[in-house]
C-alpha cells in the first residue's frame, strides 16, 4: 500500500478547483499537506479559507513525494525567495513538481524549466523567462520530474500526476478513473 506525501502550496488567491481532483487522488494513497508562506489563513479564488498545515521553512525535502502549485495570480509569489529556494531544492532532489495554469512561470523564474518541455495558460511571449521553443500547446506536459498543465486541463493534470506517482492499481483502474472523471462514464 502506498503512503505518499503530497504537499500543496496554498497562497492568497490560489485556484482551488485546479487541484481538487489531484488532492482527492493523492489523499487516497497517503497524506495531503498544505504549505503556506506563513501560518496565516488564505482565501482561494473561490472564497474557501484555508489555514496551511505548515510553512515553507517547515517542509522536509526528504518527506516530499509530490509538490503541487495551483494556479492563481503569479505575482503573489514573485518576491518570495524562500518559495523559489524550496522549488529549486525540490527539483535538485528530483522530486515530482506539478504546476498548473499560470504557475509554470515560477519554475521558469527559478531556472527549473530550462531545456524542458512545458505548457501554461500564460501568453509565453509576454514572459522572458519562458523558452518559447520548448512550449507545447497541450493540456498537460510531463518532462522528467516536472508536470505542467493549462487551467482547463485540470482533470488531465490529476490523471497524469496519478500515473506519475503510480497510484492506479492497474490499467483497468486507470481507465476507470479516466472514464469517470474525464469522459463522464460510469
Tab-separated table of N, CA and C in Angstrom, residues 73-140:
chain	number	residue	atom	x	y	z
A	73	UNK	N	-2.843	34.237	-9.134
A	73	UNK	CA	-2.082	35.381	-9.626
A	73	UNK	C	-0.603	35.117	-9.373
A	74	UNK	N	0.201	34.960	-10.431
A	74	UNK	CA	1.605	34.601	-10.221
A	74	UNK	C	2.391	35.648	-9.415
A	75	UNK	N	1.997	36.912	-9.558
A	75	UNK	CA	2.712	37.979	-8.851
A	75	UNK	C	2.718	37.776	-7.334
A	76	UNK	N	1.724	37.075	-6.831
A	76	UNK	CA	1.618	36.846	-5.382
A	76	UNK	C	2.879	36.191	-4.830
A	77	UNK	N	3.559	35.375	-5.627
A	77	UNK	CA	4.731	34.630	-5.144
A	77	UNK	C	6.056	35.145	-5.710
A	78	UNK	N	6.017	36.152	-6.580
A	78	UNK	CA	7.234	36.611	-7.259
A	78	UNK	C	8.386	36.969	-6.317
A	79	UNK	N	8.122	37.666	-5.252
A	79	UNK	CA	9.202	38.140	-4.370
A	79	UNK	C	9.456	37.226	-3.181
A	80	UNK	N	8.950	36.020	-3.243
A	80	UNK	CA	9.076	35.086	-2.123
A	80	UNK	C	10.301	34.195	-2.322
A	81	UNK	N	11.454	34.682	-1.888
A	81	UNK	CA	12.722	33.972	-2.086
A	81	UNK	C	12.713	32.567	-1.499
A	82	UNK	N	12.101	32.392	-0.316
A	82	UNK	CA	12.048	31.062	0.309
A	82	UNK	C	11.286	30.074	-0.568
A	83	UNK	N	10.228	30.555	-1.203
A	83	UNK	CA	9.441	29.723	-2.112
A	83	UNK	C	10.308	29.257	-3.282
A	84	UNK	N	11.047	30.175	-3.884
A	84	UNK	CA	11.897	29.825	-5.016
A	84	UNK	C	13.029	28.887	-4.604
A	85	UNK	N	13.579	29.104	-3.431
A	85	UNK	CA	14.629	28.196	-2.934
A	85	UNK	C	14.064	26.798	-2.713
A	86	UNK	N	12.849	26.735	-2.191
A	86	UNK	CA	12.206	25.442	-1.954
A	86	UNK	C	12.012	24.685	-3.264
A	87	UNK	N	11.458	25.341	-4.279
A	87	UNK	CA	11.205	24.595	-5.519
A	87	UNK	C	12.516	24.226	-6.226
A	88	UNK	N	13.538	25.056	-6.086
A	88	UNK	CA	14.850	24.686	-6.646
A	88	UNK	C	15.392	23.439	-5.947
A	89	UNK	N	15.285	23.406	-4.626
A	89	UNK	CA	15.773	22.265	-3.854
A	89	UNK	C	14.975	21.007	-4.177
A	90	UNK	N	13.666	21.149	-4.311
A	90	UNK	CA	12.834	20.004	-4.702
A	90	UNK	C	13.298	19.452	-6.045
A	91	UNK	N	13.541	20.337	-6.989
A	91	UNK	CA	13.984	19.911	-8.314
A	91	UNK	C	15.358	19.247	-8.250
A	92	UNK	N	16.283	19.825	-7.497
A	92	UNK	CA	17.625	19.252	-7.353
A	92	UNK	C	17.571	17.841	-6.768
A	93	UNK	N	16.534	17.586	-5.970
A	93	UNK	CA	16.348	16.275	-5.355
A	93	UNK	C	15.410	15.382	-6.167
A	94	UNK	N	15.145	15.776	-7.405
A	94	UNK	CA	14.317	15.008	-8.351
A	94	UNK	C	12.918	14.700	-7.821
A	95	UNK	N	12.384	15.581	-6.999
A	95	UNK	CA	11.006	15.416	-6.522
A	95	UNK	C	10.057	15.797	-7.645
A	96	UNK	N	8.907	15.171	-7.689
A	96	UNK	CA	7.903	15.483	-8.703
A	96	UNK	C	7.252	16.814	-8.324
A	97	UNK	N	7.226	17.726	-9.293
A	97	UNK	CA	6.618	19.042	-9.089
A	97	UNK	C	5.534	19.209	-10.140
A	98	UNK	N	4.316	19.505	-9.683
A	98	UNK	CA	3.197	19.733	-10.595
A	98	UNK	C	2.746	21.181	-10.514
A	99	UNK	N	2.698	21.847	-11.671
A	99	UNK	CA	2.215	23.230	-11.724
A	99	UNK	C	1.144	23.332	-12.793
A	100	UNK	N	0.184	24.220	-12.548
A	100	UNK	CA	-0.950	24.341	-13.461
A	100	UNK	C	-1.289	25.808	-13.672
A	101	UNK	N	-1.853	26.103	-14.821
A	101	UNK	CA	-2.322	27.428	-15.199
A	101	UNK	C	-1.148	28.402	-15.312
A	102	UNK	N	-1.062	29.384	-14.435
A	102	UNK	CA	-0.008	30.398	-14.503
A	102	UNK	C	1.262	29.989	-13.767
A	103	UNK	N	1.190	28.974	-12.912
A	103	UNK	CA	2.332	28.695	-12.033
A	103	UNK	C	3.561	28.077	-12.695
A	104	UNK	N	3.525	27.594	-13.933
A	104	UNK	CA	4.794	27.225	-14.554
A	104	UNK	C	5.778	28.407	-14.639
A	105	UNK	N	5.272	29.637	-14.563
A	105	UNK	CA	6.169	30.799	-14.576
A	105	UNK	C	7.139	30.742	-13.398
A	106	UNK	N	6.716	30.206	-12.284
A	106	UNK	CA	7.606	30.116	-11.120
A	106	UNK	C	8.758	29.146	-11.395
A	107	UNK	N	8.461	28.064	-12.086
A	107	UNK	CA	9.525	27.123	-12.453
A	107	UNK	C	10.492	27.787	-13.427
A	108	UNK	N	9.939	28.561	-14.357
A	108	UNK	CA	10.791	29.264	-15.323
A	108	UNK	C	11.653	30.307	-14.615
A	109	UNK	N	11.066	31.078	-13.698
A	109	UNK	CA	11.815	32.097	-12.964
A	109	UNK	C	12.920	31.466	-12.114
A	110	UNK	N	12.687	30.255	-11.647
A	110	UNK	CA	13.669	29.558	-10.809
A	110	UNK	C	14.718	28.819	-11.653
A	111	UNK	N	14.553	28.814	-12.972
A	111	UNK	CA	15.501	28.134	-13.853
A	111	UNK	C	15.239	26.645	-14.011
A	112	UNK	N	14.148	26.169	-13.442
A	112	UNK	CA	13.835	24.743	-13.450
A	112	UNK	C	13.337	24.261	-14.814
A	113	UNK	N	12.699	25.132	-15.570
A	113	UNK	CA	12.162	24.734	-16.880
A	113	UNK	C	13.203	24.775	-17.989
A	114	UNK	N	14.380	25.256	-17.673
A	114	UNK	CA	15.421	25.384	-18.697
A	114	UNK	C	15.649	24.050	-19.410
A	115	UNK	N	15.433	24.055	-20.723
A	115	UNK	CA	15.639	22.857	-21.534
A	115	UNK	C	14.520	21.839	-21.449
A	116	UNK	N	13.458	22.139	-20.709
A	116	UNK	CA	12.360	21.177	-20.551
A	116	UNK	C	11.135	21.614	-21.344
A	117	UNK	N	10.381	20.621	-21.816
A	117	UNK	CA	9.105	20.881	-22.464
A	117	UNK	C	8.092	21.231	-21.373
A	118	UNK	N	7.161	22.131	-21.704
A	118	UNK	CA	6.182	22.571	-20.724
A	118	UNK	C	4.958	23.129	-21.443
A	119	UNK	N	3.917	23.389	-20.658
A	119	UNK	CA	2.755	24.135	-21.130
A	119	UNK	C	2.337	25.090	-20.025
A	120	UNK	N	1.508	26.047	-20.371
A	120	UNK	CA	0.994	27.020	-19.412
A	120	UNK	C	-0.196	27.726	-20.027
A	121	UNK	N	-0.996	28.348	-19.204
A	121	UNK	CA	-2.108	29.155	-19.676
A	121	UNK	C	-1.629	30.572	-20.020
A	122	UNK	N	-0.506	30.972	-19.463
A	122	UNK	CA	0.028	32.314	-19.707
A	122	UNK	C	0.447	32.505	-21.167
A	123	UNK	N	0.367	33.731	-21.668
A	123	UNK	CA	0.889	34.020	-23.007
A	123	UNK	C	2.425	34.071	-22.932
A	124	UNK	N	3.083	33.031	-23.408
A	124	UNK	CA	4.530	32.888	-23.188
A	124	UNK	C	5.354	34.009	-23.795
A	125	UNK	N	4.852	34.653	-24.833
A	125	UNK	CA	5.614	35.729	-25.462
A	125	UNK	C	5.691	36.988	-24.587
A	126	UNK	N	4.921	37.029	-23.529
A	126	UNK	CA	4.950	38.176	-22.615
A	126	UNK	C	5.907	37.966	-21.439
A	127	UNK	N	6.581	36.818	-21.388
A	127	UNK	CA	7.469	36.496	-20.280
A	127	UNK	C	8.826	36.043	-20.806
A	128	UNK	N	9.854	36.812	-20.517
A	128	UNK	CA	11.211	36.487	-20.968
A	128	UNK	C	11.717	35.172	-20.386
A	129	UNK	N	11.185	34.765	-19.255
A	129	UNK	CA	11.660	33.567	-18.574
A	129	UNK	C	11.344	32.273	-19.325
A	130	UNK	N	10.297	32.295	-20.135
A	130	UNK	CA	9.897	31.091	-20.863
A	130	UNK	C	10.751	30.879	-22.110
A	131	UNK	N	11.133	29.629	-22.361
A	131	UNK	CA	11.794	29.251	-23.610
A	131	UNK	C	10.688	28.868	-24.581
A	132	UNK	N	10.417	29.744	-25.539
A	132	UNK	CA	9.281	29.520	-26.435
A	132	UNK	C	9.415	28.242	-27.260
A	133	UNK	N	10.648	27.843	-27.582
A	133	UNK	CA	10.831	26.641	-28.402
A	133	UNK	C	10.518	25.356	-27.629
A	134	UNK	N	10.403	25.423	-26.310
A	134	UNK	CA	10.076	24.235	-25.501
A	134	UNK	C	8.591	24.152	-25.158
A	135	UNK	N	7.851	25.216	-25.473
A	135	UNK	CA	6.425	25.274	-25.174
A	135	UNK	C	5.651	24.315	-26.079
A	136	UNK	N	4.714	23.568	-25.476
A	136	UNK	CA	3.811	22.693	-26.232
A	136	UNK	C	2.379	23.130	-25.938
A	137	UNK	N	1.599	23.319	-26.965
A	137	UNK	CA	0.206	23.733	-26.809
A	137	UNK	C	-0.652	22.500	-26.539
A	138	UNK	N	-0.449	21.930	-25.355
A	138	UNK	CA	-1.180	20.734	-24.931
A	138	UNK	C	-1.771	20.981	-23.550
A	139	UNK	N	-2.732	20.167	-23.168
A	139	UNK	CA	-3.345	20.337	-21.849
A	139	UNK	C	-2.372	20.024	-20.726
A	140	UNK	N	-1.572	18.973	-20.905
A	140	UNK	CA	-0.608	18.552	-19.882
A	140	UNK	C	0.680	18.138	-20.573
